[in-house]
Short mmCIF file of C-alpha atoms in Angstrom, two decimals:
data_model
loop_
_atom_site.label_atom_id
_atom_site.label_comp_id
_atom_site.label_asym_id
_atom_site.label_seq_id
_atom_site.Cartn_x
_atom_site.Cartn_y
_atom_site.Cartn_z
CA MET A 21 17.68 171.00 100.18
CA SER A 22 17.11 174.52 101.42
CA ASP A 23 20.13 176.79 101.60
CA THR A 24 19.01 177.88 105.05
CA GLN A 25 18.61 174.37 106.44
CA PRO A 26 20.70 173.97 109.61
CA LEU A 27 23.35 171.30 109.90
CA SER A 28 21.66 168.12 111.05
CA ALA A 29 23.42 165.54 113.23
CA THR A 30 23.02 162.92 110.49
CA PHE A 31 24.58 165.20 107.90
CA GLN A 32 27.57 165.96 110.12
CA THR A 33 28.09 162.30 110.93
CA TYR A 34 28.04 160.92 107.41
CA MET A 35 29.30 163.68 105.09
CA GLU A 36 32.70 162.68 103.73
CA ASN A 37 35.42 165.32 103.49
CA PRO A 38 37.12 164.57 100.14
CA LEU A 39 40.40 166.10 101.34
CA LEU A 40 40.96 162.84 103.27
CA TRP A 41 42.41 161.05 100.28
CA PRO A 42 44.70 163.71 98.76
CA ILE A 43 46.05 164.38 102.27
CA LEU A 44 46.75 160.66 102.67
CA GLU A 45 48.64 160.72 99.34
CA VAL A 46 50.72 163.68 100.50
CA LEU A 47 51.53 162.11 103.87
CA LYS A 48 52.43 158.77 102.31
CA GLN A 49 54.99 160.54 100.11
CA GLN A 50 56.24 162.82 102.91
CA PRO A 51 55.11 161.64 106.38
CA SER A 52 56.49 164.57 108.37
CA GLY A 53 57.47 168.22 108.10
CA TRP A 54 53.96 169.53 107.47
CA LYS A 55 52.08 172.41 109.03
CA VAL A 56 48.47 173.29 108.23
CA HIS A 57 49.44 176.28 106.08
CA THR A 58 52.12 174.37 104.12
CA LEU A 59 49.72 171.48 103.56
CA ALA A 60 47.06 173.95 102.39
CA ALA A 61 49.52 175.55 99.98
CA HIS A 62 50.49 172.15 98.55
CA LEU A 63 46.86 171.12 98.04
CA SER A 64 46.21 174.46 96.31
CA GLU A 65 49.14 173.78 93.98
CA LEU A 66 47.43 170.52 93.06
CA GLU A 67 44.27 172.59 92.33
CA LEU A 68 42.29 170.65 94.91
CA VAL A 69 41.39 173.63 97.10
CA PRO A 70 39.58 176.59 95.51
CA VAL A 71 39.19 180.07 96.96
CA LEU A 72 36.57 179.59 99.68
CA ASP A 73 35.74 183.19 100.58
CA ASP A 74 36.29 186.65 99.08
CA ALA A 75 37.58 187.89 102.44
CA PRO A 76 41.20 186.68 102.85
CA GLU A 77 40.90 186.08 106.59
CA LYS A 78 37.72 184.00 106.13
CA ASP A 79 39.28 182.10 103.24
CA LEU A 80 42.25 181.20 105.46
CA PHE A 81 39.96 180.13 108.31
CA LYS A 82 37.83 177.93 106.05
CA ARG A 83 40.90 176.26 104.49
CA ASN A 84 42.29 175.52 107.92
CA PHE A 85 38.94 174.20 109.11
CA LEU A 86 38.54 171.81 106.19
CA ILE A 87 42.09 170.49 106.50
CA MET A 88 41.85 169.99 110.27
CA ASN A 89 38.46 168.30 109.82
CA ALA A 90 39.99 165.94 107.24
CA LEU A 91 43.02 165.22 109.44
CA TYR A 92 40.87 164.25 112.41
CA GLN A 93 38.71 162.00 110.24
CA LEU A 94 41.81 160.45 108.67
CA GLN A 95 43.30 159.85 112.11
CA GLU A 96 40.28 157.70 112.98
CA ILE A 97 40.42 155.83 109.67
CA LEU A 98 44.11 154.92 110.01
CA TYR A 99 43.96 154.01 113.71
CA PRO A 100 45.24 151.62 115.07
CA GLN A 101 47.44 150.53 112.13
CA LYS A 102 49.08 153.96 111.95
CA TRP A 103 49.13 157.05 114.12
CA LEU A 104 48.43 160.44 112.57
CA GLN A 105 49.61 163.25 114.79
CA VAL A 106 47.24 166.17 114.31
CA GLU A 107 48.81 169.41 115.44
CA ALA A 108 48.51 172.64 113.48
CA MET A 109 52.28 173.14 113.41
CA ASP A 110 53.41 169.51 113.32
CA ILE A 111 51.47 166.97 111.24
CA VAL A 112 53.11 163.54 111.19
CA LEU A 113 52.06 160.12 109.89
CA MET A 114 53.92 157.38 111.73
CA PRO A 115 53.79 153.63 112.30
CA MET A 116 51.82 152.66 115.37
CA PHE A 117 53.94 152.00 118.43
CA ARG A 118 52.91 151.19 121.97
CA ASN A 119 52.75 154.75 123.18
CA ALA A 120 50.33 155.98 125.81
CA ASN A 121 49.97 159.27 123.92
CA HIS A 122 48.85 157.54 120.72
CA VAL A 123 45.22 157.20 121.70
CA ILE A 124 42.26 158.98 120.13
CA ASP A 125 40.62 161.23 122.69
CA PRO A 126 36.99 161.90 121.70
CA ASP A 127 36.87 164.74 124.23
CA GLU A 128 39.85 166.63 122.85
CA PRO A 129 38.68 170.26 122.48
CA LEU A 130 40.26 170.81 119.06
CA ARG A 131 38.80 167.56 117.72
CA ASP A 132 35.39 168.56 119.00
CA TYR A 133 35.69 171.96 117.34
CA TYR A 134 36.96 170.87 113.93
CA THR A 135 34.61 167.92 113.54
CA ASN A 136 31.58 170.13 114.20
CA TRP A 137 30.52 171.59 110.84
CA THR A 138 28.50 174.36 112.51
CA HIS A 139 31.84 176.09 113.19
CA TYR A 140 32.38 176.43 109.45
CA GLU A 141 29.66 179.10 109.54
CA ALA A 142 27.53 177.82 106.69
CA SER A 143 24.17 176.19 106.10
CA GLU A 144 23.91 172.51 105.26
CA GLY A 145 23.16 173.37 101.64
CA GLU A 146 26.29 175.52 101.38
CA VAL A 147 28.51 172.89 102.98
CA LYS A 148 27.10 170.19 100.74
CA ARG A 149 27.78 172.29 97.62
CA LEU A 150 31.29 172.96 98.86
CA LEU A 151 32.06 169.29 99.42
CA ASN A 152 30.48 168.38 96.09
CA GLU A 153 32.88 170.80 94.40
CA PHE A 154 35.83 169.35 96.30
CA TRP A 155 34.75 165.83 95.38
CA THR A 156 34.43 166.75 91.69
CA ARG A 157 37.95 168.18 91.74
CA TYR A 158 39.31 165.05 93.37
CA ARG A 159 37.56 162.70 90.94
CA ARG A 160 39.18 164.64 88.10
CA PHE A 161 42.52 164.48 89.90
CA VAL A 162 42.46 160.66 90.14
CA GLY A 163 40.78 160.17 86.76
CA GLY A 164 37.49 159.01 88.25
CA GLU A 165 35.44 160.72 85.56
CA THR A 166 36.69 158.18 83.02
CA VAL A 167 34.55 155.53 84.74
CA SER A 168 31.16 155.04 83.09
CA HIS A 169 28.10 156.20 85.03
CA LEU A 170 26.91 153.78 87.68
CA ASN A 171 23.46 153.41 89.16
CA ARG A 172 22.79 152.75 92.84
CA HIS A 173 22.41 148.99 92.40
CA GLU A 174 25.75 148.72 90.57
CA ALA A 175 27.47 150.91 93.14
CA LEU A 176 26.20 148.78 96.04
CA ARG A 177 27.32 145.63 94.22
CA LEU A 178 30.84 147.05 93.93
CA PHE A 179 30.75 147.64 97.68
CA ASP A 180 29.39 144.10 98.17
CA LEU A 181 26.42 145.51 100.08
CA PRO A 182 22.69 144.68 99.97
CA SER A 183 20.11 147.08 98.57
CA ASP A 184 18.93 147.98 102.09
CA ALA A 185 22.40 148.94 103.37
CA THR A 186 22.33 151.84 105.81
CA SER A 187 24.22 155.09 105.39
CA PHE A 188 26.55 154.00 108.19
CA GLU A 189 27.30 150.67 106.47
CA ILE A 190 27.92 152.37 103.13
CA ARG A 191 30.30 154.96 104.55
CA LYS A 192 32.15 152.39 106.66
CA THR A 193 32.59 150.12 103.63
CA TRP A 194 33.73 153.00 101.42
CA ARG A 195 36.44 153.99 103.88
CA LYS A 196 37.60 150.40 104.28
CA LEU A 197 37.79 149.81 100.52
CA ALA A 198 39.33 153.19 99.75
CA LEU A 199 42.03 152.61 102.33
CA ARG A 200 42.72 149.14 100.94
CA TRP A 201 42.92 150.13 97.25
CA HIS A 202 44.34 153.64 97.52
CA PRO A 203 47.17 153.83 94.94
CA ASP A 204 49.65 155.10 97.52
CA ARG A 205 49.07 152.12 99.79
CA ASP A 206 51.08 148.91 99.58
CA ASN A 207 49.34 146.64 97.04
CA GLY A 208 46.99 149.50 96.11
CA ASP A 209 45.36 149.67 92.69
CA ALA A 210 44.72 153.00 90.98
CA GLU A 211 42.09 151.63 88.58
CA GLN A 212 40.15 149.86 91.33
CA PHE A 213 40.32 153.02 93.44
CA ARG A 214 38.91 155.10 90.56
CA ILE A 215 36.01 152.66 90.18
CA LEU A 216 35.30 152.79 93.91
CA CYS A 217 35.42 156.60 93.79
CA ALA A 218 32.75 156.53 91.09
CA ALA A 219 30.59 154.19 93.18
CA TRP A 220 30.98 156.35 96.28
CA ASN A 221 30.07 159.44 94.25
CA VAL A 222 26.70 157.81 93.49
CA LEU A 223 26.02 156.59 97.03
CA ARG A 224 27.20 159.67 98.94
CA GLN A 225 24.57 161.83 97.24
CA GLU A 226 21.86 160.00 99.17
CA TYR A 227 22.92 161.69 102.40
#
């Protein structure tokens, strides 16, 4: 992939932000009291967020962008079982109640901005390398590298998908399984989650 290749619509739709899962872990342990900068600091303490730019102001912007992008994606994943309030100064994970304000608005300006990777100011190749680095850090964090190497056929079998599964089907299944087996979820399973992480690591590289 060329470093100068622009961000395609397909790439933006299917590229998984690996900060989804560590953020879910953090929110499960402490559902409220978070701001973007405190969440960023906590993830840095866990060594899940590297320095993203030599210029401090750009590094701060890129960290905020990646976290907000992950929060908006996570909001969609958890909905409607839970409501994730995404506000820069007040991030809260709460049970879903019948509240007229707890509805995902696809036209929300901030959502539109932070889910559009072109605003990260990087080529597709650069973004893909960045997310690959994040994903490698997270696999180490959960112990996913202890799982033996899988091929595509084995990975699809773990996802219970046919060999001709589409990118959309693969990503949808990954999110469903990850949410089910995440170790911080009720009845989650850390070992099963690590295996699924290894399978997703194989399949995501096809995008």
